[in-house]
PDB file of C-alpha atoms in Angstrom:
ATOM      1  CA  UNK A 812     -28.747  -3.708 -91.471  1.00  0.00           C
ATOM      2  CA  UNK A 813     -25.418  -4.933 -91.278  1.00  0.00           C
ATOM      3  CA  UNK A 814     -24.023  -1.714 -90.109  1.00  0.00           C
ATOM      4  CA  UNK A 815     -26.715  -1.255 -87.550  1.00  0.00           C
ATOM      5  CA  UNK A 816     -25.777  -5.330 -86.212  1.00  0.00           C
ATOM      6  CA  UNK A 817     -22.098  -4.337 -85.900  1.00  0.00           C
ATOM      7  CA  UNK A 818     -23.019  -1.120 -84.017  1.00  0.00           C
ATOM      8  CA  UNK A 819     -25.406  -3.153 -81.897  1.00  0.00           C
ATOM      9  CA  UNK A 820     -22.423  -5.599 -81.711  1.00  0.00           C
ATOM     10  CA  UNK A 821     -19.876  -3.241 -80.182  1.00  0.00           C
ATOM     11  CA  UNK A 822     -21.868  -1.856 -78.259  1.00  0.00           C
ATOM     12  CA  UNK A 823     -22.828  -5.398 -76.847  1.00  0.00           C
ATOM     13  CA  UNK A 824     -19.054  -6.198 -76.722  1.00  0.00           C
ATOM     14  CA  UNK A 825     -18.626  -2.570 -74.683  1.00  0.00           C
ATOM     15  CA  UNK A 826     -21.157  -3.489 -72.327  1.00  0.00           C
ATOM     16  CA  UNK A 827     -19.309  -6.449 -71.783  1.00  0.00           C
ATOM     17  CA  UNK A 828     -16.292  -4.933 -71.814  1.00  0.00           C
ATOM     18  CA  UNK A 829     -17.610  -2.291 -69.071  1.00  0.00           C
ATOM     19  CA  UNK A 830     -18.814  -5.896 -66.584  1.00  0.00           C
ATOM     20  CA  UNK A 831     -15.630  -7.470 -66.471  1.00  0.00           C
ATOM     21  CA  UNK A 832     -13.939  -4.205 -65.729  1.00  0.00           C
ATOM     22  CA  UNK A 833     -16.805  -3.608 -62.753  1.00  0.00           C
ATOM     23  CA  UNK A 834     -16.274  -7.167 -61.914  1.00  0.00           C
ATOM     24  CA  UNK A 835     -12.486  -6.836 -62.013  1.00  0.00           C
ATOM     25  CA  UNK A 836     -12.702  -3.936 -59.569  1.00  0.00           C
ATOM     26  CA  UNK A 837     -15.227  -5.345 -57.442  1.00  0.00           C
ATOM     27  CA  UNK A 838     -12.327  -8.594 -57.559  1.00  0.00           C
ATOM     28  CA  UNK A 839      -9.527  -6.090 -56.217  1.00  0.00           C
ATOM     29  CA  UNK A 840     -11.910  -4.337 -54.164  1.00  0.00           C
ATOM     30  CA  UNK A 841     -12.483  -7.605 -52.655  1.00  0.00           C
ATOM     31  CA  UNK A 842      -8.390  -7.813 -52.682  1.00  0.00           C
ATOM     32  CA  UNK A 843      -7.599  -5.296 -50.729  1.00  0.00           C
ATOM     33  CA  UNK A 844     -10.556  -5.795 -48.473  1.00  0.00           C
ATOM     34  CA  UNK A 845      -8.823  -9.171 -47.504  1.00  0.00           C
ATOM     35  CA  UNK A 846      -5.626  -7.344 -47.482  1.00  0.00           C
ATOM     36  CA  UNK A 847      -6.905  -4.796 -45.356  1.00  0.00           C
ATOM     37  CA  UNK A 848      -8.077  -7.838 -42.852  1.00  0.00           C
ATOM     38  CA  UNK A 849      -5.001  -9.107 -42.698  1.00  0.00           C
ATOM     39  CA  UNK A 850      -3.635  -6.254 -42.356  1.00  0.00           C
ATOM     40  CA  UNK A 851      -5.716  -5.366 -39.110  1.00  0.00           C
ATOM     41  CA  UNK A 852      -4.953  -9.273 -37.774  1.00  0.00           C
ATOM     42  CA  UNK A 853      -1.425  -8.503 -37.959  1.00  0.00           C
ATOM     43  CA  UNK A 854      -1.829  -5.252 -35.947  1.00  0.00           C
ATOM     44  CA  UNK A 855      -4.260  -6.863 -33.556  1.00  0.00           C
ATOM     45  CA  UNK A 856      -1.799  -9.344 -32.944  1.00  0.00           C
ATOM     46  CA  UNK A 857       1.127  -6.577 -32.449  1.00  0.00           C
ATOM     47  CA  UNK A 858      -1.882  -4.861 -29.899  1.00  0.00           C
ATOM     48  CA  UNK A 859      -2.086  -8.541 -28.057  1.00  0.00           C
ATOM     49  CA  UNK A 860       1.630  -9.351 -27.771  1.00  0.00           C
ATOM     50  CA  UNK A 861       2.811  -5.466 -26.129  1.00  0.00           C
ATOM     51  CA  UNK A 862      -0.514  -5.983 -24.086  1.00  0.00           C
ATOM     52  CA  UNK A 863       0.748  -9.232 -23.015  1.00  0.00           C
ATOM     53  CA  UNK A 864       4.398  -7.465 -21.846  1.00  0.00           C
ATOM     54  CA  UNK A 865       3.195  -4.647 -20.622  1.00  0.00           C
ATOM     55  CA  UNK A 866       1.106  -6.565 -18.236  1.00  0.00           C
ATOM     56  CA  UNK A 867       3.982  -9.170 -17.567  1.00  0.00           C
ATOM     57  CA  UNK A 868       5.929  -5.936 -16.246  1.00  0.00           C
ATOM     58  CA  UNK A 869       3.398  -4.448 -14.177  1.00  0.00           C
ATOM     59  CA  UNK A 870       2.949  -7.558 -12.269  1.00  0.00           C
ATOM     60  CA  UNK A 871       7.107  -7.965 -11.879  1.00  0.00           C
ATOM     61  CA  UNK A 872       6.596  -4.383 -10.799  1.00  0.00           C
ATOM     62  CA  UNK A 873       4.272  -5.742  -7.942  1.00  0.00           C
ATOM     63  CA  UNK A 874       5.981  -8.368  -7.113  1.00  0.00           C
ATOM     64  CA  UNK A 875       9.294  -6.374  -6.898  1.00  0.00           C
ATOM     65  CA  UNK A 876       7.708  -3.871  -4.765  1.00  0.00           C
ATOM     66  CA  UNK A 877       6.225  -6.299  -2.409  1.00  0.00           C
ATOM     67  CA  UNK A 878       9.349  -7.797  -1.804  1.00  0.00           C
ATOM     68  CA  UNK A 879      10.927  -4.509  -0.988  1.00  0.00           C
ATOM     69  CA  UNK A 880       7.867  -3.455   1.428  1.00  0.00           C
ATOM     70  CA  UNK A 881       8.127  -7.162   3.408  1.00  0.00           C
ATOM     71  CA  UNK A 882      11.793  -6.235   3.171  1.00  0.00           C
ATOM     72  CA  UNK A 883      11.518  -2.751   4.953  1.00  0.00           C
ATOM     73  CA  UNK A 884       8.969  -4.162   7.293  1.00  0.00           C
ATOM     74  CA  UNK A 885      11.431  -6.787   8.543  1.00  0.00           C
ATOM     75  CA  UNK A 886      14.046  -4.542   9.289  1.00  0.00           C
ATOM     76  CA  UNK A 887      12.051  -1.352  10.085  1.00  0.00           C
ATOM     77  CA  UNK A 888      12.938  -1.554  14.141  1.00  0.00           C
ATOM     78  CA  UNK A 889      16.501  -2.296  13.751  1.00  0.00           C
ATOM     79  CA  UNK A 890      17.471   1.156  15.042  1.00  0.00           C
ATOM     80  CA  UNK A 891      14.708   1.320  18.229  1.00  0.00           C
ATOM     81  CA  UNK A 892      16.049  -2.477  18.650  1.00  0.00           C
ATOM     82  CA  UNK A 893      19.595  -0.989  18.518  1.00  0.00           C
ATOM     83  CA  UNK A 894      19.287   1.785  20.921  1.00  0.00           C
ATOM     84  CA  UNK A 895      16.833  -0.708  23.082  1.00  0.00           C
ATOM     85  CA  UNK A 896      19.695  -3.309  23.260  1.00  0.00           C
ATOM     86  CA  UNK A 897      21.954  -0.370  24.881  1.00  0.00           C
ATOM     87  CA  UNK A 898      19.664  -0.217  27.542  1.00  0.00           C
ATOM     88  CA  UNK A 899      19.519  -3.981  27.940  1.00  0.00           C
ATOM     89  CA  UNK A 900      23.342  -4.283  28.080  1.00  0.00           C
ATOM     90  CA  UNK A 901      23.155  -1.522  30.864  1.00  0.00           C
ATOM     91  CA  UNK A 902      21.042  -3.990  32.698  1.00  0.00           C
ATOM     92  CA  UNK A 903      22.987  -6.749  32.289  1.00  0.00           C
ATOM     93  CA  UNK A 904      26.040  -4.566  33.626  1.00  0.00           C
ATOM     94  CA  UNK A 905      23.788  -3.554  36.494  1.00  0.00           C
ATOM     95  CA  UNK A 906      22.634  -7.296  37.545  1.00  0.00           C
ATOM     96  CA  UNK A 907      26.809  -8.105  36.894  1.00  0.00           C
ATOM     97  CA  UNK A 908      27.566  -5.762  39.220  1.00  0.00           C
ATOM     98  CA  UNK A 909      25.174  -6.208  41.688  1.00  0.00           C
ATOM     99  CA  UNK A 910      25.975  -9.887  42.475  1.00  0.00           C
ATOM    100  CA  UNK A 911      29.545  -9.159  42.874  1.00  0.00           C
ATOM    101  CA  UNK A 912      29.438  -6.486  45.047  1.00  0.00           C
ATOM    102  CA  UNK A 913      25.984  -7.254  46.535  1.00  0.00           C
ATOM    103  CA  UNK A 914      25.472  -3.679  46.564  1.00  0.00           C
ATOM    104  CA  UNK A 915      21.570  -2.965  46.702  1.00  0.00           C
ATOM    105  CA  UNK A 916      22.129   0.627  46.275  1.00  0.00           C
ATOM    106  CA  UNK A 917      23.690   0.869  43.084  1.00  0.00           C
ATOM    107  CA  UNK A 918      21.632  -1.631  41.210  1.00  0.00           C
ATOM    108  CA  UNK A 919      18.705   0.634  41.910  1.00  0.00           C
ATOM    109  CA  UNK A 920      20.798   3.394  40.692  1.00  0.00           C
ATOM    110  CA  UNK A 921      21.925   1.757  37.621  1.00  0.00           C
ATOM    111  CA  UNK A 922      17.903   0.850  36.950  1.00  0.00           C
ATOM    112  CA  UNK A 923      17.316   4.333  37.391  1.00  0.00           C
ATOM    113  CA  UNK A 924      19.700   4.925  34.628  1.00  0.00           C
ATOM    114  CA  UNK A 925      18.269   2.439  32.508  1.00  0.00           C
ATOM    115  CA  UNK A 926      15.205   3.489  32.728  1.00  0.00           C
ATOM    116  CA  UNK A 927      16.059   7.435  32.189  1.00  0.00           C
ATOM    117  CA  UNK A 928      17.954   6.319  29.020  1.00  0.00           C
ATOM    118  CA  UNK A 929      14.860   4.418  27.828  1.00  0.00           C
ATOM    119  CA  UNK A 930      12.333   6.915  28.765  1.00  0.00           C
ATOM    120  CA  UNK A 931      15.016   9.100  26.580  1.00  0.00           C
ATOM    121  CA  UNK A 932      15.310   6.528  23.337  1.00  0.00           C
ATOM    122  CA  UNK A 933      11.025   6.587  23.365  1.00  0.00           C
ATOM    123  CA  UNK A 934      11.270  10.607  23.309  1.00  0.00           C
ATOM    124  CA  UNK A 935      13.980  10.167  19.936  1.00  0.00           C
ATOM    125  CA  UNK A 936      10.807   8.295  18.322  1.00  0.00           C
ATOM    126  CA  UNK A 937       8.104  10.261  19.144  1.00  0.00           C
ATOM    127  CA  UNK A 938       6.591   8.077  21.879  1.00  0.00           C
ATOM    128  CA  UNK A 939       5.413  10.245  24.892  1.00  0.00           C
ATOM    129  CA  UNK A 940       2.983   9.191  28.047  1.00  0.00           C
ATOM    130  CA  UNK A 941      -0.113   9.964  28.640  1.00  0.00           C
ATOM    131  CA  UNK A 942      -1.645  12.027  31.297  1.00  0.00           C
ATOM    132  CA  UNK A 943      -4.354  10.589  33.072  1.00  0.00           C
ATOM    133  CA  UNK A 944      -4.563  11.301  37.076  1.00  0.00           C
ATOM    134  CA  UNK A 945      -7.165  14.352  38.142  1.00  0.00           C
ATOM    135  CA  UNK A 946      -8.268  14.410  33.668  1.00  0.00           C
ATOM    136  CA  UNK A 947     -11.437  13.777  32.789  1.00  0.00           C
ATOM    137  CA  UNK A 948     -12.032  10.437  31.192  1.00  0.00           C
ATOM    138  CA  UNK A 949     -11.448  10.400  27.833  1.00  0.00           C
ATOM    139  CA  UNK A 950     -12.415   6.733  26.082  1.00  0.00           C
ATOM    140  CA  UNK A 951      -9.773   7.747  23.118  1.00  0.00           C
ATOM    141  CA  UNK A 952      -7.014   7.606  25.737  1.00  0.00           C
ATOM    142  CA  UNK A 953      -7.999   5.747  28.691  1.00  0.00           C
ATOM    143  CA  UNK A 954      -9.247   2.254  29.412  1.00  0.00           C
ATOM    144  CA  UNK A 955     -11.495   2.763  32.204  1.00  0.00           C
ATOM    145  CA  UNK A 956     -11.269  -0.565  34.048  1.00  0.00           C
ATOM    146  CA  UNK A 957     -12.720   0.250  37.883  1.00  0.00           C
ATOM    147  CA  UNK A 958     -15.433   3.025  39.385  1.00  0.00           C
ATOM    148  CA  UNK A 959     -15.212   4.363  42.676  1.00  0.00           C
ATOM    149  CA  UNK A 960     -17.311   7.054  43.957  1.00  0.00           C
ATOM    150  CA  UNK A 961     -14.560   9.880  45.262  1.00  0.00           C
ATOM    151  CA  UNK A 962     -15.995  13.157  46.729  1.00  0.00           C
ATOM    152  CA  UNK A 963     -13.030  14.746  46.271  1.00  0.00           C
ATOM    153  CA  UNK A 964     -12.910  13.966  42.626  1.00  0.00           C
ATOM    154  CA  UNK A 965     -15.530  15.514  40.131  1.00  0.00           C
ATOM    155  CA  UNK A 966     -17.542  12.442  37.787  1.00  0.00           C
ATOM    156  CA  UNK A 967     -15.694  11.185  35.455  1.00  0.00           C
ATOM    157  CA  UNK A 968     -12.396  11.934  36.438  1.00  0.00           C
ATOM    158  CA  UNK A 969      -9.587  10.014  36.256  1.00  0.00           C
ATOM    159  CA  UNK A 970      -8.915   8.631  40.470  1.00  0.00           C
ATOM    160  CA  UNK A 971      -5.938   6.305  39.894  1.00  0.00           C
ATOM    161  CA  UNK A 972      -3.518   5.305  36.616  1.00  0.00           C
ATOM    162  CA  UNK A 973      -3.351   1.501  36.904  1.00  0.00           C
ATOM    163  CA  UNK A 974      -0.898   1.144  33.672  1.00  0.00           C
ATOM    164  CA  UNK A 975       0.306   4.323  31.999  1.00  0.00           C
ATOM    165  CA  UNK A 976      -0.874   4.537  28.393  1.00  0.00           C
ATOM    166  CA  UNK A 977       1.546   6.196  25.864  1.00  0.00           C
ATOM    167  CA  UNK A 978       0.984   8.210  21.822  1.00  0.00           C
ATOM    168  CA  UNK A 979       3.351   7.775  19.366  1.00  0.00           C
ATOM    169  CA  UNK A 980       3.419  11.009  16.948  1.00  0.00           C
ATOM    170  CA  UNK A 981      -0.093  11.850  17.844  1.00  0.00           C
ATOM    171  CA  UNK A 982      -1.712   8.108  17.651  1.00  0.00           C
ATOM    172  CA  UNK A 983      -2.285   6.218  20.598  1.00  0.00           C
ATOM    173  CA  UNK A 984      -0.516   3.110  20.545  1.00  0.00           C
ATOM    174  CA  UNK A 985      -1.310   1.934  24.251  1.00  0.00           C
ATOM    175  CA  UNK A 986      -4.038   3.390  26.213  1.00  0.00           C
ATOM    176  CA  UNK A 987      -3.896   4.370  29.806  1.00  0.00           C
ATOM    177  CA  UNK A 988      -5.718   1.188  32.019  1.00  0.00           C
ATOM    178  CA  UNK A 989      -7.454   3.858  35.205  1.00  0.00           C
ATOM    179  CA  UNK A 990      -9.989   4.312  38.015  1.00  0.00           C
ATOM    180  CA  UNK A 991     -12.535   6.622  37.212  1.00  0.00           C
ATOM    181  CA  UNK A 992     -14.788   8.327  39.890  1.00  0.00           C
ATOM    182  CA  UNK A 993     -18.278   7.838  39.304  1.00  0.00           C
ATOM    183  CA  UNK A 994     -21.086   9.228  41.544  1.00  0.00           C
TER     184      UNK A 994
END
C-alpha cells in the first residue's frame, strides 16, 4: 500500500501542481486584461486630446473666416464708391462753376454729364433699368401704386412710370413704382 499512497500522493501533488498553474494563468490573464485597460485609457485619452485640437482649429477656422467675410463686406463697394465719387466731384465742379459764372446753361450741361457718366458706371456693374411704359404689369418688376381706366391702353398695362425700377445681373434690386390701366 505504500506504493499505491505515494502514487495517489503525486498524483495529488500534480493536481495541485496543475491549479496553481491554472490559477497562475488565470492571475496573468487577469494581468494583461488590466494591462490591456490601461492600455485602451491611454489611447482613449490620445482619441480625447487630438479631438479636443482638432475642434479648437475648426472653430479658429470659423472665426478666421468670419473675420475675413465682415472684412470683404466692409470694403466690398470701395470701387462703385470710387467711380461714384468721380461723378460727385463733377458735380461739385459743376455747382463751382455755376456760381461764378452764373451760367444756367452749362450747369445743366455739366448735370447732363454727370448723369451720362453715372448711368455709364451702373452699366460697368451690371445695373440696367427697367422697362415699364405701354408693358404689361408684371408684380416681379413693378410696384403698381395707382389705377386709371385708359381706353387707349389695354388692362393691365403699364400707363405711367412714377420711379424707374432697375436689375442688377438679372435680380431686381429696385422695382419700377407705375400707373397701371385697369378697366
Amino acid at each position: 500500500m505504500s506504493k499505491k499512497k505515494k502514487v495517489e500522493e503525486e498524483k495529488v501533488e500534480e493536481v495541485l501542481k496543475e491549479e496553481q498553474k491554472e490559477e497562475n494563468q488565470e492571475k496573468e490573464k487577469e494581468e494583461t486584461s488590466e494591462e490591456k485597460i490601461v492600455k485602451i485609457e491611454a489611447e482613449l485619452e490620445d482619441w480625447k486630446g487630438a479631438y479636443a485640437r482638432k475642434n479648437a482649429e475648426f472653430q479658429n477656422f470659423t472665426k478666421r473666416k468670419q473675420n475675413e467675410l465682415e472684412e470683404f463686406r466692409k470694403y466690398a463697394s470701395e470701387k462703385v464708391i470710387l467711380k461714384v465719387l468721380e461723378a460727385v466731384d463733377n458735380l461739385e465742379r459743376g455747382v463751382t462753376a455755376s456760381v461764378e459764372t452764373k451760367d444756367f446753361d452749362s450747369l445743366v450741361k455739366g448735370v447732363e454729364m454727370t448723369l451720362s457718366q453715372m448711368h455709364g458706371i451702373m452699366n460697368t456693374e451690371g445695373v440696367e433699368p427697367i422697362e415699364a411704359i405701354g408693358k404689361e404689369y408684371d408684380p416681379y418688376l413693378h410696384q403698381a401704386v395707382m389705377t386709371e381706366n385708359c381706353e387707349e391702353i389695354d388692362n393691365d398695362h403699364i400707363v405711367m412710370e412714377l420711379q424707374r425700377g432697375y436689375k442688377m445681373k438679372d435680380r431686381v434690386i429696385r422695382p419700377s413704382m407705375v400707373k397701371v390701366c385697369k378697366k
